[in-house]
mmCIF file of C-alpha atoms and ligand atoms in Angstrom:
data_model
loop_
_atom_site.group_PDB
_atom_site.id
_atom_site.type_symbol
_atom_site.label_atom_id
_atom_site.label_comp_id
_atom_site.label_asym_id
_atom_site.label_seq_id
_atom_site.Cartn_x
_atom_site.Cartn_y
_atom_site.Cartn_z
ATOM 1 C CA UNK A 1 -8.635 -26.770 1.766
ATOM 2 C CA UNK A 2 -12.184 -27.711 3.160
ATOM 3 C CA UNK A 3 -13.566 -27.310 6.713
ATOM 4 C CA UNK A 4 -11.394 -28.036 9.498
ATOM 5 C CA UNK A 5 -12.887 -28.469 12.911
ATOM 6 C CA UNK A 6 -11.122 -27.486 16.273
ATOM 7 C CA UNK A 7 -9.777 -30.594 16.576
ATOM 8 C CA UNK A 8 -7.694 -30.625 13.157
ATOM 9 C CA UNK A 9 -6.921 -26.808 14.356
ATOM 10 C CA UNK A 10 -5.436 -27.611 17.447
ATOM 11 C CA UNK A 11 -3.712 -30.761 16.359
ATOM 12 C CA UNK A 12 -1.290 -28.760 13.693
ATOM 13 C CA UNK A 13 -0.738 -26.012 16.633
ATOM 14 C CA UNK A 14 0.373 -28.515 19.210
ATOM 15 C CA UNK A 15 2.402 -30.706 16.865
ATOM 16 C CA UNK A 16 4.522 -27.645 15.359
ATOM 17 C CA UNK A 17 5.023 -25.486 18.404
ATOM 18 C CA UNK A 18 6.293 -28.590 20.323
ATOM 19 C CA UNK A 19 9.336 -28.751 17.622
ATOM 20 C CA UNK A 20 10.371 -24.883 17.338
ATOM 21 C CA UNK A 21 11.415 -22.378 19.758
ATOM 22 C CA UNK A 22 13.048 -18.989 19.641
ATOM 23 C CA UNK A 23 10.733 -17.266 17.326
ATOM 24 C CA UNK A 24 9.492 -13.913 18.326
ATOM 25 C CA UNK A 25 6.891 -13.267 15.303
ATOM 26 C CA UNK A 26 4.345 -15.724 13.721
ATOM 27 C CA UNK A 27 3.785 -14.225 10.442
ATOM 28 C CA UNK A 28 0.394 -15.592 8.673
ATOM 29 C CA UNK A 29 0.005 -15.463 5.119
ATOM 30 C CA UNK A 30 -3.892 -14.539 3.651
ATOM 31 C CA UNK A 31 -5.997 -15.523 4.150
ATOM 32 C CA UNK A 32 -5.828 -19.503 5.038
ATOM 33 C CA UNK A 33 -2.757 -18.383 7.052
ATOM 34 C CA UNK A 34 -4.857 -16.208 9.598
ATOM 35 C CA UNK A 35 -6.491 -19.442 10.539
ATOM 36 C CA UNK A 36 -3.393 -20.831 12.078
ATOM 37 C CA UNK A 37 -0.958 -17.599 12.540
ATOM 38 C CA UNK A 38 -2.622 -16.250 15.514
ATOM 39 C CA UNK A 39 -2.843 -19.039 17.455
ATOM 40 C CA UNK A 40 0.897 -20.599 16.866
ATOM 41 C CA UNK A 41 1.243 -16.928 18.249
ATOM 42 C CA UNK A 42 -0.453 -17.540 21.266
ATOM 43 C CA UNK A 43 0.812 -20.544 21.900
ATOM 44 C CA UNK A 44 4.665 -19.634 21.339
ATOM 45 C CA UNK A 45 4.428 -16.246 23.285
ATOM 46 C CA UNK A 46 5.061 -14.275 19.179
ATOM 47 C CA UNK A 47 3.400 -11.311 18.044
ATOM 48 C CA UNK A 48 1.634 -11.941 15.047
ATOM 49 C CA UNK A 49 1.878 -10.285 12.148
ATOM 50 C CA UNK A 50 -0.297 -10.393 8.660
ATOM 51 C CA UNK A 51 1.022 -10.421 5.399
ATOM 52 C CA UNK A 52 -1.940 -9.213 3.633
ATOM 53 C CA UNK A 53 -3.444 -8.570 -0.546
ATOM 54 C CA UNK A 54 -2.758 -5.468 -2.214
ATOM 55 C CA UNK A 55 -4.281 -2.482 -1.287
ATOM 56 C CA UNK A 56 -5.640 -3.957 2.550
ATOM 57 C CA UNK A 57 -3.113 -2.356 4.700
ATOM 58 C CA UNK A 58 -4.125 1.096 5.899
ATOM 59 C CA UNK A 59 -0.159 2.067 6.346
ATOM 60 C CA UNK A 60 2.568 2.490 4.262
ATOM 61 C CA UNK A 61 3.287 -1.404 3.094
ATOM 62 C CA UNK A 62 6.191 -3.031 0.724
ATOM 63 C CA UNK A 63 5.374 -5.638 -1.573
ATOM 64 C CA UNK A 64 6.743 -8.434 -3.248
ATOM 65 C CA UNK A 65 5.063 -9.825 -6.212
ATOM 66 C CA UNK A 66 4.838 -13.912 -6.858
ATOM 67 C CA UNK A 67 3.586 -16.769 -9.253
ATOM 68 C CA UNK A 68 1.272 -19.172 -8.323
ATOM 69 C CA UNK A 69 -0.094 -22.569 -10.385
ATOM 70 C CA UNK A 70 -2.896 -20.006 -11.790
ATOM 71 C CA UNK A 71 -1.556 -16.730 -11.973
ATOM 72 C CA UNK A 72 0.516 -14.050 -10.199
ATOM 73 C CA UNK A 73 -0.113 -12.394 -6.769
ATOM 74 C CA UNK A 74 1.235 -10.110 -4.665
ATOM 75 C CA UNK A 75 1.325 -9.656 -0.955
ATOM 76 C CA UNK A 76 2.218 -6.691 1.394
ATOM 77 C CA UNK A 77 2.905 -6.009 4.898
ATOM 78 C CA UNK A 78 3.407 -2.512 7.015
ATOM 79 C CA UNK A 79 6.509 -1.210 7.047
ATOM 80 C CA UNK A 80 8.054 -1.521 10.860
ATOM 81 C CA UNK A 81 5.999 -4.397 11.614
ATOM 82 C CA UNK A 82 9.039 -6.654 11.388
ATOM 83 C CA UNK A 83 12.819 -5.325 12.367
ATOM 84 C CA UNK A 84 15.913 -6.597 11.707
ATOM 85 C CA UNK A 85 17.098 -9.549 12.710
ATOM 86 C CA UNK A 86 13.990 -10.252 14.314
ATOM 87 C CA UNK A 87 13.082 -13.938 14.194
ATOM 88 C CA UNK A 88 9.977 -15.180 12.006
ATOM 89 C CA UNK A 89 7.814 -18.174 11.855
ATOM 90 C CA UNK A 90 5.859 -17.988 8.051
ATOM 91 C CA UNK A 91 2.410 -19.762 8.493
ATOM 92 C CA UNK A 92 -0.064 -21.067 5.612
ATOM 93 C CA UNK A 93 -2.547 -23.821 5.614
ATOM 94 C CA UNK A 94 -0.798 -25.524 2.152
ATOM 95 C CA UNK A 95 2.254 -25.090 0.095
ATOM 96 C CA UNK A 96 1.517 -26.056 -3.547
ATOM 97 C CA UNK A 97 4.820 -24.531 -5.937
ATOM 98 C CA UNK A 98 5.816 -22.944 -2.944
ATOM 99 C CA UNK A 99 5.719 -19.130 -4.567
ATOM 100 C CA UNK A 100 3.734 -17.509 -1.950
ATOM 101 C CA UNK A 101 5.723 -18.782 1.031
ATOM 102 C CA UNK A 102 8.886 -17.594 -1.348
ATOM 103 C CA UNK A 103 7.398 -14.207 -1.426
ATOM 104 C CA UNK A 104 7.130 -13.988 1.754
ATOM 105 C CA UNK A 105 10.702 -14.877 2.533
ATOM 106 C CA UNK A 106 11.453 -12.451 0.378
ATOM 107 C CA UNK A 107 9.634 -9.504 1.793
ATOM 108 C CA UNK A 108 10.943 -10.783 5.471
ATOM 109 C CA UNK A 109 14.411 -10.625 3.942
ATOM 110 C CA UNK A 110 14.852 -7.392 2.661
ATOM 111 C CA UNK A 111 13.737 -5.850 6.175
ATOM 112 C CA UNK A 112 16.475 -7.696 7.426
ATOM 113 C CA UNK A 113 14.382 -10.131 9.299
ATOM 114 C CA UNK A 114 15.760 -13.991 9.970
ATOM 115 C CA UNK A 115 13.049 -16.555 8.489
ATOM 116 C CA UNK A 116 13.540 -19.486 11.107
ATOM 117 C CA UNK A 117 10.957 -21.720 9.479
ATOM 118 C CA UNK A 118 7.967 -22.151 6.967
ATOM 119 C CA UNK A 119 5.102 -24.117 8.559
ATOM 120 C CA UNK A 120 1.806 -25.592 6.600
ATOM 121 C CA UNK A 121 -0.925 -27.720 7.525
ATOM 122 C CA UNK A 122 -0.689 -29.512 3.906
ATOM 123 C CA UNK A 123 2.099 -29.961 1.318
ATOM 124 C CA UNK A 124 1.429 -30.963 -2.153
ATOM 125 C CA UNK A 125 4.962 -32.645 -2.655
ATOM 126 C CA UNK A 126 4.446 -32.896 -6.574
ATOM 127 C CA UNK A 127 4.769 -29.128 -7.238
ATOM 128 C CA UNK A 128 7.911 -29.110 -5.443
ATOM 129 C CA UNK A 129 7.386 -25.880 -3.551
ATOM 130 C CA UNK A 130 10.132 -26.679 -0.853
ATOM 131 C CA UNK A 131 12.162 -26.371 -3.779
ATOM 132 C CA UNK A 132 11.413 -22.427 -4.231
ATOM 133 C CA UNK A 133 12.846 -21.743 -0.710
ATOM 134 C CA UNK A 134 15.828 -20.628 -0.374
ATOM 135 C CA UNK A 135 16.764 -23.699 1.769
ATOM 136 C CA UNK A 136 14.449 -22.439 4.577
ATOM 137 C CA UNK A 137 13.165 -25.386 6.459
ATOM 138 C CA UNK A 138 9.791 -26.301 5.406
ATOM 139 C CA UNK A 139 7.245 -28.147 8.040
ATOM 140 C CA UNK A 140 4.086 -30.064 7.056
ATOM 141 C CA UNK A 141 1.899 -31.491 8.949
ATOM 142 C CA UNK A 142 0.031 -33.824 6.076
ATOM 143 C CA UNK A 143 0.737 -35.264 2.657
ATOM 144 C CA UNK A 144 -2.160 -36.459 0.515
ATOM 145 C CA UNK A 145 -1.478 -39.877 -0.843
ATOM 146 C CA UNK A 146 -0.317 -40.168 -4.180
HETATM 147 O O1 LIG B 1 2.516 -22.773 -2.878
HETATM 148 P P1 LIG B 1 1.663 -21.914 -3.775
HETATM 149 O O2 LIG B 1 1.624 -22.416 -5.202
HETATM 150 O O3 LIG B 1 2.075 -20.476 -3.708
HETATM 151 O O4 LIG B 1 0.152 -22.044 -3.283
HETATM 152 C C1 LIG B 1 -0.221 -21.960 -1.942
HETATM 153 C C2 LIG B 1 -1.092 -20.767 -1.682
HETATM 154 O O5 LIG B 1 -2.299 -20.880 -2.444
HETATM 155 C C3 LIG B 1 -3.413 -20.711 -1.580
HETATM 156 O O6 LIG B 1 -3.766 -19.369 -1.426
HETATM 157 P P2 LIG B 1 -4.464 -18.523 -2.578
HETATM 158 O O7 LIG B 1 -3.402 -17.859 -3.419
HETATM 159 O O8 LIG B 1 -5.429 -19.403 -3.295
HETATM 160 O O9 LIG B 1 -5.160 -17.348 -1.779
HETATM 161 P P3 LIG B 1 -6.262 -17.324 -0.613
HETATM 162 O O10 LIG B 1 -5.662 -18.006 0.599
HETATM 163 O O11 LIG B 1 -6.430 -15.853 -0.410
HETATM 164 O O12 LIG B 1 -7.487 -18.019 -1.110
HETATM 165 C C4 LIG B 1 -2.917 -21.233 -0.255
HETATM 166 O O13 LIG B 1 -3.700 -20.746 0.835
HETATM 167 C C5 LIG B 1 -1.490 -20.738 -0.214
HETATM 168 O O14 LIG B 1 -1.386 -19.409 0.299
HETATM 169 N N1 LIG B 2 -2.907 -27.327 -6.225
HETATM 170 C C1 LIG B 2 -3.643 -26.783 -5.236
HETATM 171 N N2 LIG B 2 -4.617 -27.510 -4.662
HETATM 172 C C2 LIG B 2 -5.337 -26.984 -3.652
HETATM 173 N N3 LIG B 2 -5.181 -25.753 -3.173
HETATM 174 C C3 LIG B 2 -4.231 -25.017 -3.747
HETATM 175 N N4 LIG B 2 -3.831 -23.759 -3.473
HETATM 176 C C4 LIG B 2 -2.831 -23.478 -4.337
HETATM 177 N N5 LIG B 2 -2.546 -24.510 -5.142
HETATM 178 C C5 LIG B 2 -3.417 -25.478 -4.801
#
């Protein structure tokens, strides 16, 4: 993803809370997913909440490994920072095979949280990542032509 400007910023905020309601945590994926987390936050009246790397929470964390095009990954997030049943927007800038937004889900899940909805600014439609999860809805707010 290159530079976006306010503009492009405030364009994907506008366009996806206008379409979801009843979510009480924005969850933002690093780090492209801090751009956009906090703000979806703001604008929806959610806490946010990170899901970070390994080994940048201070707390205690659980973790969920994942495979991306290059590699594996993991990501973590503080234990307590989500309860159950709680209700969770999962924000990135761009789903590719889809494994780190299926990592998350997974971590969300086994706190017992309810994953309402996956949003990214970009979707790469030939990796197939809405696919990889778990019949979550998936919103994107651009495609690049094929
Ligand atoms: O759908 P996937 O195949 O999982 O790919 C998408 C992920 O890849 C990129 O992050 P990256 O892992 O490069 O980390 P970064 O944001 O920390 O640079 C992007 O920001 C998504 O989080
Ligand atoms: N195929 C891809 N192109 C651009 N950014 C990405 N991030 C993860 N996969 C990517």
């Amino acid at each position: 993803m290159g530079d976006i400007d306010e503009a492009d910023a405030e364009t994907f905020i506008q366009a996806y809370v206008n379409i979801v309601t009843g979510a009480c945590i924005s969850l933002g994926v690093e780090a492209r997913g801090f751009m956009f987390g906090p703000s979806i936050a703001l604008a929806i009246g959610a806490k946010f909440v990170p899901l970070r790397k390994p080994k940048k929470l201070p707390g205690e964390v659980i973790s969920e490994k994942y495979e991306l095009e290059y590699g594996t990954d993991c990501l973590e997030m503080h234990l307590g920072a989500v309860q159950p049943r709680e209700r969770v927007l999962v924000i990135d800038d761009l789903v590719a095979t889809g494994g780190t937004l299926s990592a998350a889900i997974r971590l969300l899940e086994r706190v017992g949280a309810e994953v309402v909805e996956c949003a990214c600014v970009i979707g790469l439609p030939e990796v197939k990542g809405e696919s990889r999860l778990n019949g979550k809805p998936l919103y994107v707010l651009v495609e690049p032509r094929q």
